[in-house]
Short mmCIF file of C-alpha atoms and ligand atoms in Angstrom, two decimals:
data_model
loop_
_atom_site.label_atom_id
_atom_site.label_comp_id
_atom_site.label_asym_id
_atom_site.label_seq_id
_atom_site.Cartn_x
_atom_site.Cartn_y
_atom_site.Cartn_z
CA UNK I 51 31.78 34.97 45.04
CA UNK I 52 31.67 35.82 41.17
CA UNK I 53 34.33 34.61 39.00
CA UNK I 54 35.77 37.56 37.12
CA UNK I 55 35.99 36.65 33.38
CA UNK I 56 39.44 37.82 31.57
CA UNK I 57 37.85 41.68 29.99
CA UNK I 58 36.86 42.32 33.78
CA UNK I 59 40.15 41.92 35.15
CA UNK I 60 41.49 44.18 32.49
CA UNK I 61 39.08 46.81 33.31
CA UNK I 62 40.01 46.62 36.64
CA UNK I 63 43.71 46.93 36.05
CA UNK I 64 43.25 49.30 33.04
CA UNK I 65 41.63 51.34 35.53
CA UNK I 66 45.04 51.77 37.28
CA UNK I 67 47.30 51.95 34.73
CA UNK I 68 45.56 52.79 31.42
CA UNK I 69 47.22 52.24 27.79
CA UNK I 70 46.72 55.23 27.33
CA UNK I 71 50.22 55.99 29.85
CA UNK I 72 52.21 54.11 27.00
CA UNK I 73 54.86 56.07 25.09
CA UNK I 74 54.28 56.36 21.70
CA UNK I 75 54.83 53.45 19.75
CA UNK I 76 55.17 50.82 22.74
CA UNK I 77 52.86 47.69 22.65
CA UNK I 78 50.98 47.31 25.20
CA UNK I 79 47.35 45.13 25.53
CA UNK I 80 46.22 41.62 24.39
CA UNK I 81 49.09 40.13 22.50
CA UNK I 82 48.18 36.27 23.14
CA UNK I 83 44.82 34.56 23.24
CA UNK I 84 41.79 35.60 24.52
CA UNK I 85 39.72 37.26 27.20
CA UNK I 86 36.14 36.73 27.03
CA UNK I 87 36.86 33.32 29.76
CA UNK I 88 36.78 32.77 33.48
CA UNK I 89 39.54 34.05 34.66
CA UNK I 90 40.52 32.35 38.23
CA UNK I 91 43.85 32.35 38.61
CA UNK I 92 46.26 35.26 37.01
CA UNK I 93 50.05 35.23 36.78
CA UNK I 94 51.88 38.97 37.05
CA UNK I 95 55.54 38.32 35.59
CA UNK I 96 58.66 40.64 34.75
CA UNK I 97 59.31 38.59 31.18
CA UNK I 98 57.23 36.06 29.69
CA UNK I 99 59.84 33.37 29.03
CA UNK I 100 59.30 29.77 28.43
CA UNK I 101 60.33 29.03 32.37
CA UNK I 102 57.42 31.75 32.78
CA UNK I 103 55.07 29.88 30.78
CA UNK I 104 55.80 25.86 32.29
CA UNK I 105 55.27 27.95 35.59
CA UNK I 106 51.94 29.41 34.29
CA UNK I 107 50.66 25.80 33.20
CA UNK I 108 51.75 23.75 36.34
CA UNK I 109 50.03 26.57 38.06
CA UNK I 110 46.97 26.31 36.42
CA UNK I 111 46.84 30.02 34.99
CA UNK I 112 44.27 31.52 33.03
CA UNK I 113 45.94 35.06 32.44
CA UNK I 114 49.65 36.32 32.47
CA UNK I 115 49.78 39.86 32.78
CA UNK I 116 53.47 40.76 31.91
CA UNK I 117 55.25 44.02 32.16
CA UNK I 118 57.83 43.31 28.91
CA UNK I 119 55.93 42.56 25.83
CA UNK I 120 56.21 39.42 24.93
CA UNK I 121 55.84 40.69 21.17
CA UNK I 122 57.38 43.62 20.55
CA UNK I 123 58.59 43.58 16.84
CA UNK I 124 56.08 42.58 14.45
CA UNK I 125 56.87 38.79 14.08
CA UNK I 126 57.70 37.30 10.41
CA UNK I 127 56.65 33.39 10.83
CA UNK I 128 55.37 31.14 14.28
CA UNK I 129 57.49 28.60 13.68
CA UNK I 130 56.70 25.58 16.50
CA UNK I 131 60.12 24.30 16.45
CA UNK I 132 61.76 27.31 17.57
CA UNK I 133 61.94 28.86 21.04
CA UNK I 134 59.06 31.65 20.33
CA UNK I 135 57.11 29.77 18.19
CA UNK I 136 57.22 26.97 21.03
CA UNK I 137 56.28 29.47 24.04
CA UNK I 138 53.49 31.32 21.78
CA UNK I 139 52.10 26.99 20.87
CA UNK I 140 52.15 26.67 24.65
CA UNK I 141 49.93 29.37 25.34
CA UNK I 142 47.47 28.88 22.94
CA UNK I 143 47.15 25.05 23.43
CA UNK I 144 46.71 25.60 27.31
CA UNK I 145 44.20 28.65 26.58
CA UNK I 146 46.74 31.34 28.39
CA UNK I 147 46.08 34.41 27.57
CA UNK I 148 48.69 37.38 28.01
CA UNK I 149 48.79 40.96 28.19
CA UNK I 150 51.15 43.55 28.47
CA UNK I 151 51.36 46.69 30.07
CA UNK I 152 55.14 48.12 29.58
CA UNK I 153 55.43 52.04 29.55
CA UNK I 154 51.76 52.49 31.24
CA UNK I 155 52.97 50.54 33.98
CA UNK I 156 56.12 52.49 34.72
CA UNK I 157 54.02 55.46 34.25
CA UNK I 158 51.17 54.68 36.70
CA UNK I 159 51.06 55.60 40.47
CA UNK I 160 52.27 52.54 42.43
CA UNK I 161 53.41 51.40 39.19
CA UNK I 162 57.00 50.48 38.76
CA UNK I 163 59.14 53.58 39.35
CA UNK I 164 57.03 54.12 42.55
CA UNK I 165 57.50 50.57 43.66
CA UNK I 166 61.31 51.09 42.80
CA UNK I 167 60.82 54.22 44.79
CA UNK I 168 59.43 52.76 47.79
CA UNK I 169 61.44 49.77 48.00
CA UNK I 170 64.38 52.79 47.86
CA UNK I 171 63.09 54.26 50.76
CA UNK I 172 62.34 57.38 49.13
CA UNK I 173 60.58 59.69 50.66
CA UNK I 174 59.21 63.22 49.30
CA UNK I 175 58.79 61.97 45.39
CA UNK I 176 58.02 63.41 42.29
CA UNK I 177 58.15 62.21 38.94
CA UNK I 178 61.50 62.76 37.09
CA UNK I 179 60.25 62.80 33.31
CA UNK I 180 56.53 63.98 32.87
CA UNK I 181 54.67 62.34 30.09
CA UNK I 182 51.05 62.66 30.00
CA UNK I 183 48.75 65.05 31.57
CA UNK I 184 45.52 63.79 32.86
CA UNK I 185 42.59 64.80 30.98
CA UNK I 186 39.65 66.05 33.29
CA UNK I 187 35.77 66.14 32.86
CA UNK I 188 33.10 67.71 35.22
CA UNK I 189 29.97 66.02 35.95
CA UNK I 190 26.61 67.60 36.63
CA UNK I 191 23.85 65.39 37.53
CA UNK I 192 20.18 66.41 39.01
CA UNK I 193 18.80 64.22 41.51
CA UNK I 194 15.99 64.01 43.86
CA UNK I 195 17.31 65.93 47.17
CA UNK I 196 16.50 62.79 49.48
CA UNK I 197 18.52 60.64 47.07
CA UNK I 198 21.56 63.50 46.72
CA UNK I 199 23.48 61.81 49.54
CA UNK I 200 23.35 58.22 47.95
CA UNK I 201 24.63 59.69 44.76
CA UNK I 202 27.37 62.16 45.84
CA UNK I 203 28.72 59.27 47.63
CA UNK I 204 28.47 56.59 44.73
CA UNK I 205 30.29 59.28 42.74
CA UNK I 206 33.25 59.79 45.39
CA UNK I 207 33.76 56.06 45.36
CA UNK I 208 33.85 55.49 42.30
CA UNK I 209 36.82 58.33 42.00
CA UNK I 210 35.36 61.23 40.87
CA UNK I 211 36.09 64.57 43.43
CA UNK I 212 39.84 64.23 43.55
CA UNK I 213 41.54 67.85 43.74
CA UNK I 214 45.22 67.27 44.56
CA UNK I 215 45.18 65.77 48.18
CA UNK I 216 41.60 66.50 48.25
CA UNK I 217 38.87 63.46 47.91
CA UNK I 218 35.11 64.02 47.38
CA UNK I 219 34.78 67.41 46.37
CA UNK I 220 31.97 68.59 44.63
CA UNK I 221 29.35 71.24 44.86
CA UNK I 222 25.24 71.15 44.97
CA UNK I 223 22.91 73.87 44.15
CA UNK I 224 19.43 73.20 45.24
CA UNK I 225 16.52 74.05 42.25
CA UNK I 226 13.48 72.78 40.77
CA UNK I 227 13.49 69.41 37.48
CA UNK I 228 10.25 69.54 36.01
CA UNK I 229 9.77 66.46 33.17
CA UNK I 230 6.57 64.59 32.15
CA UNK I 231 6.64 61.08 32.05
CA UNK I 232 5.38 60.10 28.21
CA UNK I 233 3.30 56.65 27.47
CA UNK I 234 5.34 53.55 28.20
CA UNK I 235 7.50 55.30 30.83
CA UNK I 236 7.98 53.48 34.45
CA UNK I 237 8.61 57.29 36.72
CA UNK I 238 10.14 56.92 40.23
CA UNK I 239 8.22 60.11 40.49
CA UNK I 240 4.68 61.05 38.86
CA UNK I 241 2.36 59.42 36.03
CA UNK I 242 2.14 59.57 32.69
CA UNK I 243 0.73 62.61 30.89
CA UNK I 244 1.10 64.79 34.40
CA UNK I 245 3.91 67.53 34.29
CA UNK I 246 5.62 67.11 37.21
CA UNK I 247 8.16 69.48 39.64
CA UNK I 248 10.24 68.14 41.82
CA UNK I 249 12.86 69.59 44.42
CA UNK I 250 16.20 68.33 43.09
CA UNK I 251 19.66 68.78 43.64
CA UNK I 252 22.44 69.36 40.91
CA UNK I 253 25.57 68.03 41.85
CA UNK I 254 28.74 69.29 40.47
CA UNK I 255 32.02 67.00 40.28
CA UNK I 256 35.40 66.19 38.59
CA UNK I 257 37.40 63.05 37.32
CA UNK I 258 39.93 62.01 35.15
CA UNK I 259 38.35 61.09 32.06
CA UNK I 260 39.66 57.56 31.87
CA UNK I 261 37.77 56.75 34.96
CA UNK I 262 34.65 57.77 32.95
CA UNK I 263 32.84 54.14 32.60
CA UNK I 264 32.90 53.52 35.90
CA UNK I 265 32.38 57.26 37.61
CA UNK I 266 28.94 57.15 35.25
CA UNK I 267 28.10 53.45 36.63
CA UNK I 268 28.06 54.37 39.68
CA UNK I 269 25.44 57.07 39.22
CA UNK I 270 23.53 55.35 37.33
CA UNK I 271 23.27 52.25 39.99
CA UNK I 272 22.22 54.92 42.93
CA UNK I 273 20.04 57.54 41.23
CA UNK I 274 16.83 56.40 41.44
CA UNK I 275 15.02 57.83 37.91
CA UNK I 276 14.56 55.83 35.17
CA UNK I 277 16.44 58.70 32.66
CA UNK I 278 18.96 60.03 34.72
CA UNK I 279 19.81 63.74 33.46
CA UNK I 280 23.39 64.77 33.52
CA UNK I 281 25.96 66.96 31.85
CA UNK I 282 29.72 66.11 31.07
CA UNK I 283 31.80 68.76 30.16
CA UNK I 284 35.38 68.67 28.67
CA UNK I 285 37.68 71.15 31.00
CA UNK I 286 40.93 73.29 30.02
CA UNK I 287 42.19 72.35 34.08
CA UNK I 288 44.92 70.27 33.98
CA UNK I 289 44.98 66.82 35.45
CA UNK I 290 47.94 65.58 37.26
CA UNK I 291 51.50 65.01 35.49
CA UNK I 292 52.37 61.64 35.35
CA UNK I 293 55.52 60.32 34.05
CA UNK I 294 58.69 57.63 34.06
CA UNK I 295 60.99 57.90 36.71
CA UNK I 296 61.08 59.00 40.15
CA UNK I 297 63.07 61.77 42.74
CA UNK I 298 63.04 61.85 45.74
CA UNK I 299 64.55 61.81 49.41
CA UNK I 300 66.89 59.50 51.18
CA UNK I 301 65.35 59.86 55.21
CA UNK I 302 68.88 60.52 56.33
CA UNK I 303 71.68 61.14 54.25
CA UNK I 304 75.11 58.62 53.58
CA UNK I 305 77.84 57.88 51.34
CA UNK I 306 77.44 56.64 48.11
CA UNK I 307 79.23 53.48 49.23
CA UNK I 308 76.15 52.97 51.83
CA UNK I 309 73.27 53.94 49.35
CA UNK I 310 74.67 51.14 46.94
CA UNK I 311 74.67 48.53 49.56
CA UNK I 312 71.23 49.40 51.07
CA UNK I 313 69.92 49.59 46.90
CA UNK I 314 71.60 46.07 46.18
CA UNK I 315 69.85 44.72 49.18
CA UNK I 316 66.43 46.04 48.81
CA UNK I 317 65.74 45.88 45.15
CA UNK I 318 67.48 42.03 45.83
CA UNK I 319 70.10 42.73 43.31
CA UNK I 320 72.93 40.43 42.74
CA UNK I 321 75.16 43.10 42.38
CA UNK I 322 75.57 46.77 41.53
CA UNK I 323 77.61 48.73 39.63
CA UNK I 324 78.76 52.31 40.85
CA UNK I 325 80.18 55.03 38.83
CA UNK I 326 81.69 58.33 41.60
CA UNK I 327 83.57 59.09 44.34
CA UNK I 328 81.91 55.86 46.73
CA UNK I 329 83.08 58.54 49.71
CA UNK I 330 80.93 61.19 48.72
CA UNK I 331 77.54 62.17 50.03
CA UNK I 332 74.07 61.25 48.51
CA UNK I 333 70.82 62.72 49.68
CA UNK I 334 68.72 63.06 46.84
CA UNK I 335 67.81 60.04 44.41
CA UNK I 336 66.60 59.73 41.06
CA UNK I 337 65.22 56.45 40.12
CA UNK I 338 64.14 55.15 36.52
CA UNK I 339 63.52 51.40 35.76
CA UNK I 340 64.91 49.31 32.84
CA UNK I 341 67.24 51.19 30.69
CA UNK I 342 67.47 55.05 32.24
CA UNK I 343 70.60 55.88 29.50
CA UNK I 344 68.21 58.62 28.45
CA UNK I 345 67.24 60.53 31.25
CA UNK I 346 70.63 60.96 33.67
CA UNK I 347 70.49 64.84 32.49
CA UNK I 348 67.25 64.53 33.53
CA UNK I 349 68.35 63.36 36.95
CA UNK I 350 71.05 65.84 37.08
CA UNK I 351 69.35 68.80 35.95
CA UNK I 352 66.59 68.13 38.98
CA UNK I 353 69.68 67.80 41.19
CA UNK I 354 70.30 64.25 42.03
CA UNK I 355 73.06 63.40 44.13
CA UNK I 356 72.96 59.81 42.42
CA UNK I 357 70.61 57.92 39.57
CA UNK I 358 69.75 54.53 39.89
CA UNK I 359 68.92 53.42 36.90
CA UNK I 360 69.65 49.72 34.70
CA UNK I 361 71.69 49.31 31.46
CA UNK I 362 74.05 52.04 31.75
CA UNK I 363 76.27 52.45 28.68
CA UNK I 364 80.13 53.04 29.24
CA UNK I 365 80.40 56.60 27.86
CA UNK I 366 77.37 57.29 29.38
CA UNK I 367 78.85 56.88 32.67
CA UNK I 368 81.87 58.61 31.74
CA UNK I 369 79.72 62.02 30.38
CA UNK I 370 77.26 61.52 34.20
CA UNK I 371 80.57 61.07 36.23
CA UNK I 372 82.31 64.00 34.76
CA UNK I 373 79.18 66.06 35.67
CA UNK I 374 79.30 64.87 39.10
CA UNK I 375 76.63 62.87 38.96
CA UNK I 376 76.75 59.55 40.36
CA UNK I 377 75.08 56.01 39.56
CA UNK I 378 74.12 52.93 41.06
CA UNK I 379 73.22 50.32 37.87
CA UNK I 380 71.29 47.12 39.91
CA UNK I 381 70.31 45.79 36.70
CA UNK I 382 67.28 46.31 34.12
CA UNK I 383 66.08 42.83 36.30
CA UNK I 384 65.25 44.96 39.38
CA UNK I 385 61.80 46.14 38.30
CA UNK I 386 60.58 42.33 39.23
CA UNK I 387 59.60 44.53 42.05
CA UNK I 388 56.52 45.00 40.02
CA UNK I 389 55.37 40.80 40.12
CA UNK I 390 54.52 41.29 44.10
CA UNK I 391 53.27 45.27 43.82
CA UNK I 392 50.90 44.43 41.06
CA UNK I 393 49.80 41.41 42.58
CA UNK I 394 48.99 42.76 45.79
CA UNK I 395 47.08 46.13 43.96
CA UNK I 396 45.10 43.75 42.13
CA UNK I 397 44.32 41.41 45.16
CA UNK I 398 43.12 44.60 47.02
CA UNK I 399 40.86 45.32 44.10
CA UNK I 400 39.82 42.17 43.42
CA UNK I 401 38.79 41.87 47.06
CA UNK I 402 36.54 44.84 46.72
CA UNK I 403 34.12 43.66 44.34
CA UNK I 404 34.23 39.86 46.17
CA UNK I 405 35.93 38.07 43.17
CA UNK I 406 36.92 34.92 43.42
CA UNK I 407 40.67 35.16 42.07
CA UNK I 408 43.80 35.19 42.60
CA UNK I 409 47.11 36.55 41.76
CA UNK I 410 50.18 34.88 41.86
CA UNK I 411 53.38 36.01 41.53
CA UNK I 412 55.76 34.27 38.97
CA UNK I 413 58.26 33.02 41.25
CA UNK I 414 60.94 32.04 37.66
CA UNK I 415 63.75 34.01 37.92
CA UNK I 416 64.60 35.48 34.44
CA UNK I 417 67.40 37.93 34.91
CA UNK I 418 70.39 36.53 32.32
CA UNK I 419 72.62 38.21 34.25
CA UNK I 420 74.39 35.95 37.12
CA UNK I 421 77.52 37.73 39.33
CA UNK I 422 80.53 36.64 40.63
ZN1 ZN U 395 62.04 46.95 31.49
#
């Protein structure tokens, strides 16, 4: 079992929820220390307070991967005697490093709004605001037809061949590679100086471009030449739409009365607040993490029955209740679903390559909000 230094856990979790998901403007990455060290033991938290942080040193942690940036506005001083100053000291004199992934992680599949989703019950979902639109390459690669198989799978694994519920698709074309291995060459095939032709197989494939490093890896580590000849085209098909927010299906429908018990119970809110008629009936559910102020016309527009959705201004409620929409507020706290969901992805990664690390989730509770 390896131990995973800190860039190779990024990778892997970059992998699933790239920066490139992040709004515009958001800060998301390395904010504190450093990543080129062993990384054994790896916190996922909701905030990175200073509770977080005397959790993350009793516990021995290496890495905090947060989903609120811990620095969001560009700070003026680090001044040790003050609360930030004090957390940021911490860090750096127990060699923690931490990273944030904020709007990318709301954005990625089985990132928060799914887990919100899930933990809903949701069934049928789709995203609520689309943001970014995957960008797709195509692959060609020629390679010796008793080595095709190896390849072809290498590439599915790795991720490329996804057409909507579709895995592995590609295409071959059988043909003929001629090349001449030059002076100082090592051929799988042939000698130096001799033109050789050889029955290959050209192998046509798609990915998402940000899975790029890792779709080429793998065909490199299970072609057998020494040069490897492939194409990679840029495409005008359009990836998936990702985005914040989810809608989707209650299995069964109830009153809105119902749906806010069942949501304070399973995203373990302390309370909710409700705005509509508690007798009416909700089917369809629109869910956003954080602060969803934004996006209820969103929600109504795509013909929610009821957004749940965390900081929910006053006159916002008023303008979504006198359009008939209704909301359930559990609190910007709820997407703490996200400490267990990432852990567990990660773990199941992690797993895969036979890493010896683990994830923990931060067990601190840092919602300010009590109820009585
Ligand atoms: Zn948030």
């Amino acid at each position: 079992m390896k131990m995973p230094n800190g860039h190779e856990i990024i990778q892997m979790f970059e992998r699933f929820s790239p920066k490139s998901y992040a709004m515009d403007g958001d800060k998301v990455g390395l904010q504190i220390g450093r990543l080129n060290k062993p990384c054994g033991r790896v916190m996922i938290a909701l905030d990175v307070l200073e509770s977080v942080v005397d959790e993350a040193i009793e516990e021995n942690i290496d890495l905090i991967i947060a989903h609120h940036p811990m620095i969001y506005r560009p700070l003026g001083s680090i001044q040790t005697e003050q609360t930030a100053g004090r957390v940021i000291e911490k860090l750096i004199k127990h060699d923690i490093a931490v990273y944030a992934a904020h709007t990318n992680l709301d954005v990625a599949r089985g990132g928060v709004n799914d887990l919100l989703a899930s933990a809903l019950g949701l069934i049928d979902t789709e995203i609520l605001v689309p943001t970014v639109t995957e960008e797709l390459r195509k692959l060609a690669v020629f390679v010796p037809i008793d080595h095709a198989e190896a390849v072809r799978a290498a590439l599915g694994e790795a991720g490329a061949g996804f057409i909507g519920k579709y895995s592995e698709c590609s295409f071959s074309q059988a043909g003929t590679g001629r090349f001449q291995p030059e002076e100082g060459a090592d051929p799988f095939i042939g000698h130096s100086g001799q033109l050789q032709a050889v029955q290959e197989e050209k192998i046509e494939t798609i990915y998402p471009a940000q899975l790029e490093k890792k779709v080429l890896g793998a065909m490199f580590k299970a072609h057998p030449y020494e040069e490897v000849a492939y194409d990679i085209y840029s495409l005008e098909n359009k990836g998936e739409s990702l985005g914040l927010g989810r809608i989707g299906l209650l299995p069964e429908e109830m009153t809105l009365e119902q749906f806010a018990e069942q949501a304070k119970k399973s995203l373990e809110s302390g309370g909710v607040r409700v705005v509509g008629d508690m007798t009416r009936i909700v089917r369809k559910v629109a869910v956003l993490g954080g602060d969803g102020n934004k996006y209820w016309q969103t929600a109504l527009r795509k013909g929610a029955d009821v957004y749940v959705t965390g900081d929910f201004y006053y006159h916002t409620a008023h303008d979504a209740d006198a359009e008939g929409l209704a909301v359930v507020d559990p609190g910007h706290n709820v997407e703490k679903v996200m400490k267990k969901g990432v852990a567990a992805i990660l773990h199941e990664q992690a797993s895969k390559q036979k890493w010896d690390v683990a994830f923990v989730a931060s067990a601190v509770e840092t919602d300010p909000f009590q109820f009585l």
